[in-house]
Coordinates of C-alpha atoms and ligand atoms in Angstrom, one line a residue:
M43 CA 83.8 -175.7 42.3
G44 CA 80.3 -177.2 43.2
L45 CA 77.2 -175.0 44.6
L46 CA 76.5 -175.4 48.1
T47 CA 73.7 -178.2 48.4
G48 CA 71.5 -179.9 50.7
D49 CA 73.8 -180.1 54.0
G50 CA 76.5 -177.8 53.3
L51 CA 73.9 -175.1 52.2
W52 CA 72.7 -175.5 55.9
T53 CA 76.4 -175.4 57.7
A54 CA 76.7 -172.3 56.3
G55 CA 73.8 -171.1 56.7
I56 CA 74.6 -171.5 61.0
F57 CA 78.0 -170.0 60.2
M58 CA 76.2 -167.2 59.0
A59 CA 73.5 -167.3 61.9
I60 CA 76.4 -168.1 64.5
F61 CA 78.5 -165.0 63.0
L62 CA 75.9 -162.3 63.0
L63 CA 75.3 -163.3 66.8
L64 CA 78.3 -163.5 67.8
V65 CA 79.1 -160.0 65.9
D66 CA 76.2 -157.9 67.5
L67 CA 77.2 -159.0 71.0
M68 CA 80.7 -157.7 70.5
H69 CA 78.9 -154.3 69.6
R70 CA 76.4 -155.0 71.9
R71 CA 78.8 -155.4 75.1
Q72 CA 78.8 -151.8 76.1
R73 CA 75.0 -151.3 77.0
W74 CA 75.9 -153.9 80.0
T75 CA 77.4 -151.5 82.0
A76 CA 75.6 -149.8 84.8
R77 CA 75.6 -146.5 83.6
Y78 CA 74.4 -146.8 79.8
P79 CA 71.6 -145.1 79.0
P80 CA 68.7 -147.4 79.3
G81 CA 66.0 -148.3 76.8
P82 CA 63.9 -150.8 75.0
V83 CA 65.5 -154.3 74.3
P84 CA 67.0 -154.4 71.0
L85 CA 66.5 -157.9 68.8
P86 CA 69.7 -159.3 67.7
V87 CA 70.8 -157.9 64.6
L88 CA 68.2 -155.9 63.8
G89 CA 68.5 -154.4 67.4
N90 CA 65.5 -151.7 67.6
L91 CA 65.3 -151.1 63.8
L92 CA 61.4 -152.4 63.9
Q93 CA 60.0 -150.9 66.5
I94 CA 61.0 -147.2 65.4
N95 CA 58.4 -145.8 64.4
F96 CA 59.8 -143.9 60.9
Q97 CA 56.4 -141.9 60.1
N98 CA 56.5 -140.5 63.4
M99 CA 58.7 -140.6 64.9
P100 CA 58.5 -136.9 67.1
A101 CA 55.5 -139.0 68.4
G102 CA 57.4 -142.6 69.6
F103 CA 60.6 -140.9 70.5
Q104 CA 58.4 -138.5 73.2
K105 CA 57.1 -142.2 74.1
L106 CA 60.6 -143.9 75.0
R107 CA 61.2 -140.5 76.8
C108 CA 58.3 -140.6 79.2
R109 CA 59.3 -144.4 79.7
F110 CA 63.2 -144.6 79.9
G111 CA 63.9 -140.3 80.0
D112 CA 65.9 -137.1 78.8
L113 CA 69.1 -140.2 77.8
F114 CA 68.1 -143.4 76.6
S115 CA 69.9 -145.3 74.4
L116 CA 68.8 -147.3 71.3
Q117 CA 70.7 -150.0 69.1
L118 CA 70.4 -149.4 64.8
A119 CA 71.2 -153.3 64.3
F120 CA 74.8 -152.7 65.5
E121 CA 74.7 -149.6 65.2
P122 CA 74.9 -147.8 69.5
V123 CA 72.6 -144.6 69.3
V124 CA 71.4 -142.3 72.1
V125 CA 68.8 -139.8 71.6
L126 CA 69.3 -135.9 73.8
N127 CA 65.9 -134.5 75.1
G128 CA 65.1 -131.9 76.8
P129 CA 67.3 -128.5 75.9
A130 CA 69.3 -128.9 79.3
A131 CA 70.9 -132.5 78.2
L132 CA 71.3 -130.9 74.7
R133 CA 73.4 -128.0 75.9
E134 CA 75.4 -130.2 78.0
V135 CA 76.1 -132.6 75.2
L136 CA 76.1 -130.4 72.0
V137 CA 78.3 -126.7 73.9
N138 CA 80.4 -128.2 77.1
Y139 CA 81.4 -131.8 75.0
N140 CA 81.3 -129.9 71.3
E141 CA 84.6 -131.3 70.9
D142 CA 84.4 -134.4 71.5
T143 CA 80.4 -134.3 70.5
A144 CA 80.7 -133.0 66.7
D145 CA 82.3 -135.7 64.2
R146 CA 79.2 -137.1 62.4
P147 CA 78.7 -141.4 61.9
P148 CA 79.2 -142.7 58.4
M149 CA 76.7 -142.3 55.6
H150 CA 77.7 -145.0 53.0
T151 CA 74.3 -143.9 51.4
V152 CA 76.9 -141.1 50.1
E153 CA 80.3 -142.9 49.0
H154 CA 78.5 -143.1 45.6
L155 CA 78.3 -139.9 45.4
G156 CA 82.6 -139.0 45.3
F157 CA 82.7 -139.1 49.7
G158 CA 85.9 -139.3 50.2
P159 CA 89.0 -138.1 53.0
H160 CA 89.6 -134.6 51.0
S161 CA 85.9 -134.1 49.5
Q162 CA 83.0 -134.7 52.0
G163 CA 81.0 -131.1 52.0
V164 CA 80.0 -130.1 55.0
I165 CA 76.6 -131.1 56.3
L166 CA 77.9 -135.4 56.0
A167 CA 81.9 -134.8 56.7
H168 CA 83.9 -135.7 59.8
Y169 CA 85.4 -133.5 62.3
G170 CA 88.5 -133.2 61.0
P171 CA 90.0 -131.3 58.3
A172 CA 88.4 -131.6 55.8
W173 CA 85.3 -130.0 57.6
R174 CA 87.2 -127.4 59.7
E175 CA 88.4 -126.2 56.0
Q176 CA 84.9 -126.3 54.4
R177 CA 83.0 -125.1 57.1
R178 CA 85.3 -121.9 57.8
F179 CA 85.1 -121.3 54.0
S180 CA 81.4 -121.4 53.8
V181 CA 81.2 -119.3 57.0
S182 CA 84.1 -116.9 55.4
T183 CA 82.3 -116.3 51.6
L184 CA 79.0 -115.8 53.2
R185 CA 80.3 -113.6 55.2
H186 CA 82.2 -111.8 52.7
F187 CA 78.5 -111.6 50.5
G188 CA 76.7 -110.2 53.6
L189 CA 78.5 -107.7 53.2
G190 CA 79.3 -104.7 50.1
K191 CA 77.3 -103.5 46.6
T192 CA 75.8 -106.5 45.7
S193 CA 75.0 -108.2 48.9
L194 CA 73.0 -110.4 50.2
E195 CA 70.5 -108.8 52.2
Q196 CA 69.7 -106.4 48.7
W197 CA 69.4 -109.9 46.7
V198 CA 66.6 -110.8 49.5
T199 CA 65.2 -108.1 48.8
E200 CA 65.1 -108.4 45.3
E201 CA 64.0 -112.0 44.8
A202 CA 61.1 -110.4 47.6
G203 CA 59.6 -107.9 45.3
C204 CA 59.8 -110.7 42.2
L205 CA 57.8 -113.0 44.5
C206 CA 55.7 -110.1 45.1
A207 CA 54.6 -109.6 41.5
V208 CA 53.7 -113.2 41.3
L209 CA 51.4 -113.1 44.5
T210 CA 49.9 -109.8 42.7
D211 CA 49.0 -111.8 39.8
Y212 CA 47.0 -113.9 41.6
A213 CA 44.2 -111.6 42.9
G214 CA 42.8 -112.2 46.0
H215 CA 42.5 -116.2 44.1
P216 CA 43.3 -119.4 45.7
F217 CA 46.6 -120.7 45.6
S218 CA 49.0 -122.8 47.3
P219 CA 52.3 -121.0 48.1
N220 CA 54.6 -123.7 48.1
T221 CA 56.2 -124.0 44.8
L222 CA 56.2 -119.9 45.0
L223 CA 58.4 -119.7 48.2
D224 CA 60.2 -122.9 46.8
K225 CA 61.6 -121.0 44.2
A226 CA 61.8 -117.5 45.5
V227 CA 64.7 -118.8 48.9
C228 CA 66.2 -121.0 46.0
N229 CA 66.6 -117.8 44.0
V230 CA 68.7 -116.7 47.1
I231 CA 70.8 -119.5 47.0
A232 CA 71.5 -119.6 43.9
S233 CA 72.2 -115.5 43.6
L234 CA 75.1 -117.2 46.9
L235 CA 76.2 -120.5 44.6
Y236 CA 75.9 -118.9 40.6
A237 CA 74.8 -115.2 40.7
R238 CA 72.2 -115.3 39.4
R239 CA 68.6 -116.0 39.2
F240 CA 66.1 -117.9 37.1
E241 CA 62.7 -117.2 36.7
Y242 CA 59.8 -118.6 37.6
D243 CA 58.7 -120.1 34.6
D244 CA 62.4 -121.2 33.9
P245 CA 62.5 -124.9 32.7
R246 CA 65.5 -125.3 34.9
L247 CA 64.5 -124.6 38.1
I248 CA 61.4 -126.6 37.8
R249 CA 63.5 -128.6 37.2
L250 CA 66.0 -128.2 39.8
L251 CA 63.1 -128.2 42.3
D252 CA 62.0 -131.4 42.0
L253 CA 65.0 -133.2 41.7
L254 CA 65.4 -131.4 45.2
K255 CA 62.4 -133.1 46.1
D256 CA 62.8 -137.0 44.9
T257 CA 66.4 -136.5 46.7
L258 CA 64.3 -135.3 49.9
E259 CA 62.4 -138.0 50.3
E260 CA 64.8 -140.5 48.7
E261 CA 66.7 -139.8 51.8
S262 CA 64.2 -140.1 55.1
G263 CA 62.7 -143.5 56.1
F264 CA 63.8 -146.8 56.8
L265 CA 64.7 -147.8 54.0
P266 CA 68.3 -144.9 53.8
M267 CA 68.7 -145.7 57.2
F268 CA 68.8 -149.3 56.7
L269 CA 71.6 -149.3 54.1
N270 CA 73.8 -147.6 56.2
V271 CA 73.7 -149.9 58.7
F272 CA 73.7 -152.5 56.4
P273 CA 76.2 -151.3 54.0
M274 CA 77.3 -154.6 52.4
F275 CA 73.4 -154.8 50.7
L276 CA 74.8 -150.9 48.6
R277 CA 77.1 -153.6 46.8
I278 CA 73.8 -154.7 44.7
P279 CA 74.3 -154.4 41.3
G280 CA 71.9 -151.6 40.3
L281 CA 70.5 -150.8 43.7
V282 CA 72.6 -147.1 44.5
D283 CA 71.1 -145.8 40.9
K284 CA 67.8 -147.2 41.2
V285 CA 67.4 -145.9 45.3
F286 CA 68.7 -142.7 44.8
S287 CA 68.3 -141.8 41.5
G288 CA 67.2 -138.5 42.0
K289 CA 70.1 -137.6 44.3
K290 CA 71.6 -137.9 40.6
A291 CA 70.3 -136.7 38.6
F292 CA 70.5 -134.1 40.7
M293 CA 73.9 -133.2 41.0
V294 CA 74.3 -133.8 37.8
T295 CA 72.1 -130.4 37.1
L296 CA 74.5 -128.4 39.7
D297 CA 77.7 -129.5 37.8
E298 CA 76.0 -128.5 34.8
L299 CA 75.6 -124.6 36.6
V300 CA 78.9 -125.0 37.2
T301 CA 80.3 -125.9 34.1
E302 CA 78.5 -122.3 32.6
H303 CA 80.0 -121.1 35.2
K304 CA 83.7 -122.4 34.5
M305 CA 82.9 -120.4 31.5
T306 CA 82.6 -117.0 33.0
W307 CA 84.9 -117.1 36.0
D308 CA 87.5 -114.9 35.2
P309 CA 90.5 -115.2 38.5
D310 CA 91.9 -111.8 37.8
Q311 CA 88.2 -110.5 38.8
P312 CA 87.0 -109.9 42.4
P313 CA 84.6 -113.9 42.7
R314 CA 81.0 -113.4 42.3
D315 CA 79.9 -115.4 43.8
L316 CA 80.8 -118.7 46.3
T317 CA 81.9 -120.7 43.3
D318 CA 84.7 -118.3 42.0
A319 CA 86.0 -118.7 45.6
F320 CA 85.9 -122.4 45.2
L321 CA 87.4 -122.1 41.7
A322 CA 90.1 -119.5 43.3
E323 CA 91.1 -121.7 46.1
V324 CA 91.6 -125.2 43.5
E325 CA 94.0 -122.7 42.4
K326 CA 95.7 -121.7 45.3
A327 CA 95.2 -125.6 46.0
K328 CA 96.9 -127.3 42.9
G329 CA 99.4 -129.2 44.0
N330 CA 98.3 -129.7 47.8
P331 CA 97.0 -133.1 47.9
E332 CA 95.1 -132.8 51.2
S333 CA 94.4 -129.8 50.4
S334 CA 89.7 -130.4 50.3
F335 CA 89.8 -127.8 47.5
N336 CA 88.5 -129.7 44.2
D337 CA 86.6 -130.3 41.4
V338 CA 85.0 -133.5 43.8
N339 CA 85.0 -131.2 46.7
L340 CA 82.8 -128.3 45.1
R341 CA 79.9 -130.6 43.5
L342 CA 79.6 -132.0 47.1
V343 CA 79.9 -128.1 49.0
V344 CA 77.1 -126.6 46.6
S345 CA 74.9 -129.7 47.0
D346 CA 75.2 -128.9 50.7
L347 CA 74.3 -125.7 51.0
F348 CA 71.9 -125.3 48.2
T349 CA 70.4 -128.5 49.6
A350 CA 70.4 -127.5 53.2
G351 CA 69.9 -123.6 52.3
M352 CA 66.7 -123.8 50.3
V353 CA 63.7 -125.9 51.9
T354 CA 64.3 -125.5 55.2
T355 CA 63.7 -121.8 54.8
S356 CA 61.2 -122.1 51.4
T357 CA 59.5 -124.8 54.1
T358 CA 59.5 -122.1 57.4
L359 CA 57.9 -119.9 55.2
S360 CA 55.3 -121.8 54.3
W361 CA 54.3 -122.7 57.8
A362 CA 54.5 -118.4 58.5
L363 CA 51.7 -117.8 56.2
L364 CA 49.4 -120.8 57.0
L365 CA 50.2 -119.2 60.5
M366 CA 49.2 -116.1 59.7
I367 CA 46.0 -116.9 58.4
L368 CA 45.3 -119.3 60.9
H369 CA 45.3 -116.2 63.8
P370 CA 44.4 -113.3 61.6
D371 CA 44.8 -110.9 65.3
V372 CA 49.0 -112.3 65.2
Q373 CA 48.9 -110.7 61.4
R374 CA 46.9 -107.6 62.2
C375 CA 49.7 -107.0 64.5
V376 CA 52.5 -107.8 62.5
Q377 CA 51.0 -105.6 59.6
Q378 CA 50.1 -102.8 62.8
E379 CA 53.8 -102.8 63.3
I380 CA 54.8 -102.9 60.2
D381 CA 53.3 -99.7 59.3
E382 CA 54.6 -97.8 62.0
V383 CA 58.3 -98.9 61.9
I384 CA 58.5 -98.9 57.6
G385 CA 55.0 -98.0 56.7
Q386 CA 53.8 -99.1 53.1
V387 CA 56.6 -97.4 50.9
R388 CA 60.5 -98.1 50.8
H389 CA 61.3 -102.1 51.4
P390 CA 61.9 -103.6 55.3
E391 CA 65.7 -103.6 55.7
M392 CA 67.4 -106.0 58.5
A393 CA 68.2 -102.7 60.5
D394 CA 64.2 -102.2 61.3
Q395 CA 63.9 -105.4 62.6
A396 CA 66.0 -104.1 66.1
R397 CA 62.7 -101.8 66.2
M398 CA 59.7 -104.4 65.8
P399 CA 59.9 -107.2 68.8
F400 CA 56.3 -108.0 68.0
T401 CA 57.5 -109.2 64.4
N402 CA 60.9 -110.6 65.5
A403 CA 59.0 -113.0 68.3
V404 CA 56.5 -113.8 65.7
I405 CA 58.8 -114.8 63.9
H406 CA 60.7 -117.3 65.7
E407 CA 57.5 -118.5 66.9
V408 CA 57.1 -119.9 63.6
Q409 CA 60.0 -121.0 63.8
R410 CA 59.8 -122.7 67.1
F411 CA 56.0 -124.5 67.0
S412 CA 57.5 -125.1 63.2
D413 CA 59.9 -127.2 64.6
I414 CA 60.9 -128.2 60.6
V415 CA 64.0 -129.9 62.2
P416 CA 63.3 -131.6 64.7
F417 CA 66.2 -134.3 65.6
G418 CA 68.5 -132.3 63.8
V419 CA 71.9 -133.9 62.0
P420 CA 73.3 -137.4 63.8
H421 CA 76.5 -136.3 65.7
K422 CA 79.1 -139.5 67.1
T423 CA 81.1 -139.6 70.2
S424 CA 85.3 -139.0 69.5
R425 CA 85.5 -139.6 73.4
D426 CA 84.0 -141.4 76.1
I427 CA 81.9 -138.7 77.4
E428 CA 79.6 -138.9 81.1
V429 CA 76.1 -136.8 80.4
Q430 CA 73.2 -137.2 83.2
G431 CA 75.1 -139.3 85.3
F432 CA 75.1 -141.4 82.7
L433 CA 78.3 -142.8 80.2
I434 CA 78.5 -142.5 76.8
P435 CA 81.4 -144.1 75.3
K436 CA 83.8 -142.6 72.2
G437 CA 81.6 -144.2 68.9
T438 CA 78.5 -144.1 69.5
I439 CA 75.9 -142.1 67.5
L440 CA 74.1 -139.2 69.1
I441 CA 70.3 -138.3 67.9
T442 CA 69.2 -135.2 68.9
N443 CA 65.5 -134.2 69.4
L444 CA 66.0 -130.7 68.9
S445 CA 62.4 -131.3 68.9
S446 CA 62.0 -131.7 72.5
A447 CA 63.6 -128.6 73.3
L448 CA 61.5 -126.8 71.6
K449 CA 58.5 -127.7 72.9
D450 CA 59.8 -128.6 76.4
E451 CA 57.0 -128.0 78.8
S452 CA 59.4 -126.4 81.7
T453 CA 60.5 -123.4 79.1
W454 CA 56.9 -122.8 77.3
E455 CA 54.5 -121.6 78.3
K456 CA 51.8 -123.0 76.2
P457 CA 54.4 -125.2 74.4
L458 CA 51.8 -126.8 71.4
Q459 CA 49.9 -123.8 70.8
F460 CA 51.6 -120.5 68.2
H461 CA 51.8 -117.9 71.1
P462 CA 54.1 -114.6 70.2
E463 CA 53.9 -114.3 73.7
H464 CA 56.9 -117.4 74.3
F465 CA 59.3 -114.4 73.0
L466 CA 58.4 -111.5 74.9
D467 CA 58.9 -110.7 78.1
A468 CA 56.1 -108.2 79.9
Q469 CA 57.4 -104.5 78.9
G470 CA 56.4 -106.6 74.8
R471 CA 61.0 -106.8 75.1
F472 CA 62.1 -109.2 72.6
V473 CA 63.2 -111.9 74.2
K474 CA 64.7 -115.6 73.3
P475 CA 64.7 -118.4 75.7
E476 CA 67.4 -120.5 75.8
A477 CA 65.3 -123.7 75.0
F478 CA 64.9 -122.1 71.2
M479 CA 67.3 -123.9 69.3
P480 CA 66.2 -125.0 66.3
F481 CA 69.9 -124.8 64.1
S482 CA 71.4 -126.5 66.7
A483 CA 73.8 -125.9 68.6
G484 CA 78.0 -126.0 69.5
R485 CA 80.8 -126.8 66.8
R486 CA 77.8 -128.2 64.4
A487 CA 75.1 -125.7 65.0
C488 CA 73.6 -124.6 61.0
L489 CA 76.6 -122.2 59.5
G490 CA 73.1 -120.7 57.3
E491 CA 71.5 -119.0 61.0
P492 CA 72.9 -115.6 59.5
L493 CA 71.5 -116.0 56.3
A494 CA 68.0 -118.2 57.4
R495 CA 67.2 -115.4 59.7
M496 CA 68.0 -113.1 57.0
E497 CA 65.4 -114.3 54.5
L498 CA 62.6 -115.0 57.1
F499 CA 62.7 -111.7 58.4
L500 CA 63.0 -110.0 54.9
F501 CA 60.2 -112.1 52.7
F502 CA 57.9 -112.4 56.3
T503 CA 58.1 -108.5 56.4
C504 CA 58.0 -107.7 52.3
L505 CA 54.9 -110.0 52.3
L506 CA 52.8 -109.2 55.1
Q507 CA 53.4 -105.6 54.0
R508 CA 52.0 -105.6 50.1
F509 CA 49.7 -108.9 51.2
S510 CA 47.1 -109.7 53.8
F511 CA 46.4 -113.6 53.6
S512 CA 43.1 -115.6 54.1
V513 CA 41.9 -118.9 54.2
P514 CA 40.2 -118.7 50.7
A515 CA 36.4 -118.0 51.1
G516 CA 34.2 -121.8 51.8
H517 CA 37.5 -123.7 52.3
P518 CA 37.8 -125.7 55.0
R519 CA 41.1 -123.9 58.1
P520 CA 43.4 -125.7 57.6
S521 CA 45.2 -128.1 60.2
D522 CA 48.1 -126.9 61.6
H523 CA 49.3 -130.4 62.3
G524 CA 53.1 -130.7 60.3
V525 CA 53.9 -133.7 57.7
F526 CA 56.0 -135.7 58.8
G527 CA 59.2 -136.5 56.6
A528 CA 62.5 -135.5 55.4
L529 CA 61.7 -132.0 57.5
T530 CA 58.4 -131.8 58.6
T531 CA 56.2 -129.6 56.3
P532 CA 52.3 -127.9 57.0
S533 CA 49.8 -130.3 55.3
P534 CA 48.8 -129.1 52.2
Y535 CA 46.5 -125.4 51.9
Q536 CA 45.8 -122.8 50.1
L537 CA 45.4 -119.1 50.9
C538 CA 44.5 -116.3 49.3
A539 CA 47.1 -112.7 49.0
V540 CA 44.9 -109.6 48.7
P541 CA 47.4 -106.1 48.2
R542 CA 46.8 -104.2 51.4
Ligands
LIG117 C1 64.9 -122.4 58.7 C2 66.5 -122.4 58.6 C3 67.4 -123.2 59.2 C4 67.1 -124.6 59.8 C5 66.2 -124.4 60.3 C6 68.7 -125.5 59.5 C7 68.7 -126.1 60.7 C8 69.5 -126.7 60.8 C9 70.2 -127.7 61.2 C10 69.5 -128.1 62.7 C11 71.0 -128.2 61.4 C12 72.2 -129.2 62.1 C13 73.4 -128.9 62.6 C14 73.8 -129.9 63.8 O1 74.6 -130.8 63.5 O2 73.4 -130.2 64.9 C15 72.1 -127.6 60.5 C16 73.0 -127.7 60.2 C17 73.2 -127.1 58.3 N1 73.1 -126.3 57.6 FE1 71.1 -125.0 58.1 N2 68.8 -124.7 59.0 C18 68.3 -123.8 58.0 C19 68.9 -123.0 56.9 C20 70.0 -122.9 56.2 C21 70.9 -122.7 55.6 C22 69.6 -120.9 55.3 C23 71.9 -122.8 55.0 C24 72.6 -122.0 53.8 C25 73.0 -121.9 53.5 C26 71.9 -124.5 56.4 C27 73.2 -124.6 55.6 C28 73.9 -125.7 56.8 C29 75.6 -126.5 57.0 C30 76.1 -126.3 55.7 C31 74.8 -127.3 57.9 C32 76.0 -128.3 58.4 C33 76.7 -127.7 58.8 C34 77.9 -128.2 59.5 O3 78.3 -129.8 59.8 O4 78.8 -128.0 60.1 N3 71.1 -123.7 56.8 N4 71.2 -126.5 60.0

């Protein structure tokens, strides 16, 4: 067969261009109804891809919201997208239409990890039986380990003790707390998944955290979004291995831990952890090809829980310490409440929370202010829905701008400032406005919220019971502006931890 040259190449090029324009036209037809949410004019084929500021999406979306309103539309190549802003629109879509908006858009970039009809993990799973089975399993396993002798509360308290011991070793010298917080939180999730913890200098723990960091960098920004909307590029030989090498290596490390685990698993004993419980379900499901309990899915579920459960909580704790050194008056009030309710001797317990409205308010305000997952995880409509007079057709991707609720001007007195009073009434009682939705809402709301709440309360109170945190002498006052990436992290900072 001869190669295309000269005229042939031109003809093929023109046909290709016409084909792409027709496909593009087909996809944007739905925008032509008068009731589709407005948005910036998309370019042919690329849509609005080049108009999105991937370096600072929250600011970019805020500008679009000012121009087009609470519901605005975008076109990401051929994919129609509607961005939901403000607590009212978010609740209406996520809660009132929970059933119709609980699907996820297809993520082609995860197919190389074994993503298939019966193995979809949890986070990116389509709204269907595989998701339902794994969500129910994860929630009930978390609940199971939240009770009883080997409870999550005990694991978290012990880990907080280990963290405090390391802080004591710093003897008041300046340090960056991020890696230590990552290690402590990682050990909690490792306890849940593998009934084990790692010493903080264990090379395996250090490697796991490095790979997790690589994974998050690989999965954020323009390239993964581009590859998801143009999946044909994923067929370029070697590209997936190169672009997602961190994720692959991370999964291999998790596989090793599961393999080791299997060697000590005794099906006749009660499950030691989530992996044991999953292996028992795999045994039960043998011969049922429809079940999502299989080895491929074990690695996806474990990886989802590990990733979602680790970085979110440790990033929030890092924000909490930063905000305490920036607001020493607030730190003192928390310590005063700890001293009154818990004292200096016994460990904090979850039962203390109800008697500590100020500390509770501070933790909620840390979450609101830090706004670490500004856009949640994308949803997709599985039916036409009508929201605030607009029509959102079936198959539209929904971006939930949770940040717009956490910074909503009509709810919060000082939306852009750290102000724990947002969560206290005139009598000093804890209150939680509906616009507080860092864990999202509806069917796909974060399933780890109870664990996250427990970790935030226990780690935070243990640390402040034992130490006073401050900006190191001679260091400039750190900024409270976040760095937008896979999560919104605090700008790098150091602190001193002085035993109380
Ligand atoms: C401060 C900590 C955390 C925050 C702010 C957070 C936030 C979120 C958000 C915004 C979502 C997306 C919800 C949606 O799609 O509408 C989510 C989903 C999820 N989170 Fe969390 N999360 C945290 C901690 C955790 C922990 C500790 C775990 C696990 C142990 C966890 C596991 C998950 C899972 C599995 C999903 C997917 C749920 C589904 O698709 O059905 N998260 N989280």
